[in-house]
PDB file of N, CA and C in Angstrom:
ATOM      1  N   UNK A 434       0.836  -1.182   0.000  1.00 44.00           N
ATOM      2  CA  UNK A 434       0.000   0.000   0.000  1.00 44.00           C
ATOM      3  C   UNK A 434       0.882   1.246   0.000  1.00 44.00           C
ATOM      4  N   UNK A 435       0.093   2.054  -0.782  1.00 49.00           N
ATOM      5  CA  UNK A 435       1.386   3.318  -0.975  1.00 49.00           C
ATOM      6  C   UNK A 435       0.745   4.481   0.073  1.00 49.00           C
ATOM      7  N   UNK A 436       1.930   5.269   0.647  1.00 52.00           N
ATOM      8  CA  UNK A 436       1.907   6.111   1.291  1.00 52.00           C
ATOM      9  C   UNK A 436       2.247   7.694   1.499  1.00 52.00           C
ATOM     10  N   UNK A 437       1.263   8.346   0.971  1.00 56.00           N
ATOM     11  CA  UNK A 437       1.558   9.622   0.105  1.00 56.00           C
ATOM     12  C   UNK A 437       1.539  10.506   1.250  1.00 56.00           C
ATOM     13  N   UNK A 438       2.568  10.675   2.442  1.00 56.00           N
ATOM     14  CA  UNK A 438       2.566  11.365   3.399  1.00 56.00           C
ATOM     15  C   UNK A 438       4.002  12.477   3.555  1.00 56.00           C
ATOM     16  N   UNK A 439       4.156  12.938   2.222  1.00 68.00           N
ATOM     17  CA  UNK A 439       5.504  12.927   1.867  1.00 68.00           C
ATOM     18  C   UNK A 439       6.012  14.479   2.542  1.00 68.00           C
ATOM     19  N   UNK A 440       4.661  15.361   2.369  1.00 72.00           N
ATOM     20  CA  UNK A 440       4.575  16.431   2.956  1.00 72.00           C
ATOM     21  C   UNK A 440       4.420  17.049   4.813  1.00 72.00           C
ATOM     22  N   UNK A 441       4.215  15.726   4.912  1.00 80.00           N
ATOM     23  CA  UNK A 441       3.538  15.565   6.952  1.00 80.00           C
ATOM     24  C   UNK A 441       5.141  15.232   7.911  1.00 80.00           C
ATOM     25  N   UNK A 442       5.269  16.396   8.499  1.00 78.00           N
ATOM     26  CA  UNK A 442       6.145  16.451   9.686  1.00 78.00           C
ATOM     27  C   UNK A 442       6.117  15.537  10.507  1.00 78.00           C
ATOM     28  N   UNK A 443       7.112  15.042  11.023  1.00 85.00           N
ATOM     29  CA  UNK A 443       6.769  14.261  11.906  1.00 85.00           C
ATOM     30  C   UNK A 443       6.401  15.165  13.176  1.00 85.00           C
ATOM     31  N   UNK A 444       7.064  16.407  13.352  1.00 86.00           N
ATOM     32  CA  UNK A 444       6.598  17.469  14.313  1.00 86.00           C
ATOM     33  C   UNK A 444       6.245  18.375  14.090  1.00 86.00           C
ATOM     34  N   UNK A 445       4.524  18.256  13.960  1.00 82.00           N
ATOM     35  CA  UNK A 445       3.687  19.662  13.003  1.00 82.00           C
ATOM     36  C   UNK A 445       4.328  20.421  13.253  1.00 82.00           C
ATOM     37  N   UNK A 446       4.711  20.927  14.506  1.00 86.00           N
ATOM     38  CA  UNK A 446       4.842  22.232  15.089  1.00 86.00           C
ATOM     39  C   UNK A 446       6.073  22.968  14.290  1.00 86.00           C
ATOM     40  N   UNK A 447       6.820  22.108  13.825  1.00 89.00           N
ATOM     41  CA  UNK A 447       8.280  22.390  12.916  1.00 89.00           C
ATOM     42  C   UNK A 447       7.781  23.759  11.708  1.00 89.00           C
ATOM     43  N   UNK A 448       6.066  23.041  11.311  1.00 89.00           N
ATOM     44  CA  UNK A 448       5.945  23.519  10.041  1.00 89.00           C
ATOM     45  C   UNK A 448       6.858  25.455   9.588  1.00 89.00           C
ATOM     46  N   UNK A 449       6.749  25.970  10.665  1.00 90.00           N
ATOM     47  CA  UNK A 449       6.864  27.795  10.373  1.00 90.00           C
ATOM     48  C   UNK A 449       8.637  27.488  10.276  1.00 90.00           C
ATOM     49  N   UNK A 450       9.194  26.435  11.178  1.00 92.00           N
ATOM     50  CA  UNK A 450      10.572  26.577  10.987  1.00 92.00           C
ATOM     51  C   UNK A 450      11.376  25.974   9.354  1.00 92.00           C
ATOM     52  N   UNK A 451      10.455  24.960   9.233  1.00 91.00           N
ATOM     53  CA  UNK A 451      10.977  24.177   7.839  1.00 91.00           C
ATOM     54  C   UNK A 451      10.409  25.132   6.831  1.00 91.00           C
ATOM     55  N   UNK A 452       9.670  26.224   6.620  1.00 92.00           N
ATOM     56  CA  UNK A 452       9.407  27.172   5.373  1.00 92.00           C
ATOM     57  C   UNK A 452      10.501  27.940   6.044  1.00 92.00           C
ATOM     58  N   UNK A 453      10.740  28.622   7.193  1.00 94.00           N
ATOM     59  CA  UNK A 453      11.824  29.811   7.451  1.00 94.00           C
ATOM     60  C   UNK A 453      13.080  28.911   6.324  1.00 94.00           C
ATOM     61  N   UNK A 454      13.406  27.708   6.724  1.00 96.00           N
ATOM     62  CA  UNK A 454      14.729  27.253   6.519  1.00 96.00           C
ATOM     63  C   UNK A 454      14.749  26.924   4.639  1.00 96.00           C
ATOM     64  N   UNK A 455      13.489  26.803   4.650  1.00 95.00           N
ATOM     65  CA  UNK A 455      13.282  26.851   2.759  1.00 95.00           C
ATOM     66  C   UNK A 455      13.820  28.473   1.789  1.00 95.00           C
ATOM     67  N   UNK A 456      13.116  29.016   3.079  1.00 96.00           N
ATOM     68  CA  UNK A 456      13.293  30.259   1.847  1.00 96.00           C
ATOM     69  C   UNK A 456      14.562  30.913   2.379  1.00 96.00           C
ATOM     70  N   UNK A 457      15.264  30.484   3.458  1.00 97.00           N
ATOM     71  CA  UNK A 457      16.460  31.034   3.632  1.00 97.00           C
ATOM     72  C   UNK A 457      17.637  30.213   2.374  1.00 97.00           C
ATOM     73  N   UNK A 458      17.228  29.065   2.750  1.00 97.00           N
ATOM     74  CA  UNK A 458      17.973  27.699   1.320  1.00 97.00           C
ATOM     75  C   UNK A 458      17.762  28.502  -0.464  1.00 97.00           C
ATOM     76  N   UNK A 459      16.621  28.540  -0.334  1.00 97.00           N
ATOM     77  CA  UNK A 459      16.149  29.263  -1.703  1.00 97.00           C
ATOM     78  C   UNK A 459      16.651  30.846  -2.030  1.00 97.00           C
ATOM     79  N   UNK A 460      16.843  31.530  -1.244  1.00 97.00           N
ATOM     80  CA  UNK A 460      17.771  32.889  -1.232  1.00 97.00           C
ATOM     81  C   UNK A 460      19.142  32.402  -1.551  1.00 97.00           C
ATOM     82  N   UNK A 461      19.490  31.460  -1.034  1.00 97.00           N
ATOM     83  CA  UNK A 461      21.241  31.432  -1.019  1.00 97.00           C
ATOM     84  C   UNK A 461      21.490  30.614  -2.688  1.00 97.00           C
ATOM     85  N   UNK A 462      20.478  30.322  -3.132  1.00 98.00           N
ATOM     86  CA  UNK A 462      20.822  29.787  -4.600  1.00 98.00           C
ATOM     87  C   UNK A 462      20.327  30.663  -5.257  1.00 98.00           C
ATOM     88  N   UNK A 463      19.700  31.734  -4.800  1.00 97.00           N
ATOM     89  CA  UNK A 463      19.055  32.351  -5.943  1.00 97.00           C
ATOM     90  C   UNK A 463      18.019  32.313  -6.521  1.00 97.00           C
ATOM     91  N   UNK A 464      16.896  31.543  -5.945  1.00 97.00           N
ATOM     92  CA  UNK A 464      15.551  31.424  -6.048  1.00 97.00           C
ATOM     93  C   UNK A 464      14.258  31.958  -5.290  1.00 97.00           C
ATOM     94  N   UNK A 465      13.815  32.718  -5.976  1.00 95.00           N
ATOM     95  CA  UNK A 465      12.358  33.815  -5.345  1.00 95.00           C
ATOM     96  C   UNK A 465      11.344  32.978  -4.904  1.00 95.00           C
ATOM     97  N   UNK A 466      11.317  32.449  -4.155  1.00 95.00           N
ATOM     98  CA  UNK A 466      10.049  31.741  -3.310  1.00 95.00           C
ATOM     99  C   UNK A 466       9.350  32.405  -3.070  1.00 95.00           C
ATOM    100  N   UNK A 467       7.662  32.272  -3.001  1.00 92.00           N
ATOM    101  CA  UNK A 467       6.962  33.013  -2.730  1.00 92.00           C
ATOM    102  C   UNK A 467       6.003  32.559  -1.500  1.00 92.00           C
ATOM    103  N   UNK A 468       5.491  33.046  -0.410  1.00 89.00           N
ATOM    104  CA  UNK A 468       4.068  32.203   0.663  1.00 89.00           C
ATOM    105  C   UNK A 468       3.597  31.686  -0.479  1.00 89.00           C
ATOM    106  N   UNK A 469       3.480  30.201  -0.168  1.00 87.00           N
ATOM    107  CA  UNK A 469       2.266  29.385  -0.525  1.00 87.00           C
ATOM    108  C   UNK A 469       2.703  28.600  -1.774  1.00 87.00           C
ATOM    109  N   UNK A 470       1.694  28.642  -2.762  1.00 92.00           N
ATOM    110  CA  UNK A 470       2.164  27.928  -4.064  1.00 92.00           C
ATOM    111  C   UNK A 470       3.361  28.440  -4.921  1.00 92.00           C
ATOM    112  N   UNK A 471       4.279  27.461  -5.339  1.00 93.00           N
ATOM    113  CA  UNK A 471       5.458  27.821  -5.988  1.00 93.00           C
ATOM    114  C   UNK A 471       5.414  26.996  -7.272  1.00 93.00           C
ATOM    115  N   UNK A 472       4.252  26.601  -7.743  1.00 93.00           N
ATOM    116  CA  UNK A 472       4.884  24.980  -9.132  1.00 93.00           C
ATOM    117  C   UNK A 472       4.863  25.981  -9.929  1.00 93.00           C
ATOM    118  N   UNK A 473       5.275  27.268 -10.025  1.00 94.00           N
ATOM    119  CA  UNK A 473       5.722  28.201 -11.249  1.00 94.00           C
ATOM    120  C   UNK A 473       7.298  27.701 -11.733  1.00 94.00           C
ATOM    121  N   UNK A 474       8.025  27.291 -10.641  1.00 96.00           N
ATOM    122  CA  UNK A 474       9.295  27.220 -10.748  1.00 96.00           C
ATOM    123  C   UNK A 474       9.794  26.464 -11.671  1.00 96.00           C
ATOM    124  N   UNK A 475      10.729  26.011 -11.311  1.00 97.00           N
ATOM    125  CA  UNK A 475      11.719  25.416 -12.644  1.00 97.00           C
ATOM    126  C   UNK A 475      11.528  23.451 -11.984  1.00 97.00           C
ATOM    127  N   UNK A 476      11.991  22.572 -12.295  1.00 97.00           N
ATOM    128  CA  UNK A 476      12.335  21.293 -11.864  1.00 97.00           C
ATOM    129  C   UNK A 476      14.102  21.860 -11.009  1.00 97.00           C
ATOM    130  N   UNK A 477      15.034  22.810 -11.950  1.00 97.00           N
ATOM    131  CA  UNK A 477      16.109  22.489 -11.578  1.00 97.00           C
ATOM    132  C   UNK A 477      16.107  23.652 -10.552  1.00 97.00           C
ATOM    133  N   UNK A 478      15.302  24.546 -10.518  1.00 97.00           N
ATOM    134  CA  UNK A 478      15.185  25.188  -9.295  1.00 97.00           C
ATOM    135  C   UNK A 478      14.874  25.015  -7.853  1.00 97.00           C
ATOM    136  N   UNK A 479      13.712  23.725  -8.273  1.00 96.00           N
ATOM    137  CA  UNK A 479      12.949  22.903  -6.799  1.00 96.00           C
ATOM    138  C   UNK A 479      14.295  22.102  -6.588  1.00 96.00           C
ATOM    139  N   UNK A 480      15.610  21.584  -7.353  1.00 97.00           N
ATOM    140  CA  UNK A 480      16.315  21.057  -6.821  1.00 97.00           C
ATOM    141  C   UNK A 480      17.245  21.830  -6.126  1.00 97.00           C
ATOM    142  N   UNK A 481      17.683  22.530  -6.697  1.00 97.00           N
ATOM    143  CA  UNK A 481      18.761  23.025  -5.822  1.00 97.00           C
ATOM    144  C   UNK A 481      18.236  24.057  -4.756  1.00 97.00           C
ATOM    145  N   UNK A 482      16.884  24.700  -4.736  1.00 97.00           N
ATOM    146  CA  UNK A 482      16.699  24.468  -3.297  1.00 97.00           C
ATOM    147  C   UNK A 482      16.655  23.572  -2.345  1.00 97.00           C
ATOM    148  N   UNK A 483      16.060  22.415  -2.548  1.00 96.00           N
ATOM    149  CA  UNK A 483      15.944  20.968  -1.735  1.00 96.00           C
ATOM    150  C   UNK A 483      17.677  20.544  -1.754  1.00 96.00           C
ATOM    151  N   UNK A 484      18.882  20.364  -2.638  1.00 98.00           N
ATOM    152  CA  UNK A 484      20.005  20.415  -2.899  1.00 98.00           C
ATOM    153  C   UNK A 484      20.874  21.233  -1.739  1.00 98.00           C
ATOM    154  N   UNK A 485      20.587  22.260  -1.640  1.00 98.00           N
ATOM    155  CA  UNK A 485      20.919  23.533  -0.639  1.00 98.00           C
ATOM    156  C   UNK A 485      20.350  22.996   0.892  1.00 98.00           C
ATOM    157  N   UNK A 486      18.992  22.499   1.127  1.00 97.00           N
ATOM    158  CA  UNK A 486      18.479  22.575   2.223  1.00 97.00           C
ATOM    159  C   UNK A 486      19.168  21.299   3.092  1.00 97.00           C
ATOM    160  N   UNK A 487      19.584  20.202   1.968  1.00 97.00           N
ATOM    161  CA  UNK A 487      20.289  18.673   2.134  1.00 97.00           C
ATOM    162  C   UNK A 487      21.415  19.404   2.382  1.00 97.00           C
ATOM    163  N   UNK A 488      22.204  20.008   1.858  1.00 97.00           N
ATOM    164  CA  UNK A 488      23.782  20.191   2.368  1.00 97.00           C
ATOM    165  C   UNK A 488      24.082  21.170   3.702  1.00 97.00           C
ATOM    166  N   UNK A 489      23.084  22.230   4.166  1.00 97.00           N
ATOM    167  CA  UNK A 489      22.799  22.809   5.019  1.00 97.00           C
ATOM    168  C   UNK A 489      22.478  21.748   6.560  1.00 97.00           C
ATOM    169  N   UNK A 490      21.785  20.756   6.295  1.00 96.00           N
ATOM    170  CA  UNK A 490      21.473  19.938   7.070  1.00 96.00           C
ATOM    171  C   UNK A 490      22.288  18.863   7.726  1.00 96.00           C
ATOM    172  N   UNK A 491      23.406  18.452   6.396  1.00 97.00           N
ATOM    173  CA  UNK A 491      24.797  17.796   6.520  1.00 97.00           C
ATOM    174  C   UNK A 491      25.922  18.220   7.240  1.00 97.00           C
ATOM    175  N   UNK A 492      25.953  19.440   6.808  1.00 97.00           N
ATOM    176  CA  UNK A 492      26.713  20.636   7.234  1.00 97.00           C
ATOM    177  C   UNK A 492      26.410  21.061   8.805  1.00 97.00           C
ATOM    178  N   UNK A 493      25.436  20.794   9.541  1.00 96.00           N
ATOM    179  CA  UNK A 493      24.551  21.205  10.911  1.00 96.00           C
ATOM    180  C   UNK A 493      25.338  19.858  11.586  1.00 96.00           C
ATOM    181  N   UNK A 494      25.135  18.611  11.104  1.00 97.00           N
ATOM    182  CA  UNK A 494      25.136  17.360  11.737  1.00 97.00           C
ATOM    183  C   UNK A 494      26.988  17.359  11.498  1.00 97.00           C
ATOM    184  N   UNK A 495      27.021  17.802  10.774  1.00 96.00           N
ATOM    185  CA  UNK A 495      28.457  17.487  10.885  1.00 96.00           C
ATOM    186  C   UNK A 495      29.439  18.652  12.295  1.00 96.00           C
ATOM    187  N   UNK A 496      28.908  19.669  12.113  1.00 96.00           N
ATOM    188  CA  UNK A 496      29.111  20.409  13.289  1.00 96.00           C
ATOM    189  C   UNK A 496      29.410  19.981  14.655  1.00 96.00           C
ATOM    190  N   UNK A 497      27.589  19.564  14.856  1.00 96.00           N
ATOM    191  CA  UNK A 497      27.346  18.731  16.198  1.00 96.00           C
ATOM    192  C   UNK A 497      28.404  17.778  16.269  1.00 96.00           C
ATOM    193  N   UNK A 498      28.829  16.932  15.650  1.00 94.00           N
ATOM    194  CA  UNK A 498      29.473  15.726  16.258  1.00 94.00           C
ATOM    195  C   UNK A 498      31.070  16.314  16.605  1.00 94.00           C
ATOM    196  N   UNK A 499      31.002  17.706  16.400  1.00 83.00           N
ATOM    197  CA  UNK A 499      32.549  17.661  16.896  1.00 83.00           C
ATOM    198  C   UNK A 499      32.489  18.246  18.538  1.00 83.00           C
TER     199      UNK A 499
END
């Protein structure tokens, strides 16, 4: 059975912090995010924001462990 929950936090409450951390990701590549709907964008734009937000996140964890 498939499970299309791809968008659901595991901690709703995250939701205001994971858009802060989107459109801060999306500034640093160069992409105009807007509140709310964005499928105006590009494919290679939704990546390298999501691209940006993955190496930002790598980059955090790699921190911590020192």
């Amino acid at each position: 059975m498939s499970d299309n929950r791809s968008n659901n936090l595991v901690v709703p409450e995250a939701r205001n912090a994971m858009d802060r951390f989107k459109m801060e990701a999306a500034a640093e590549v160069g992409v105009n995010l807007k509140e709310g709907y964005n499928g105006d964008i590009t494919a290679r734009q939704a990546g390298s924001v999501g691209g940006q937000m993955v190496k930002k996140m790598i980059e955090a964890y790699e921190n911590s462990m020192k």
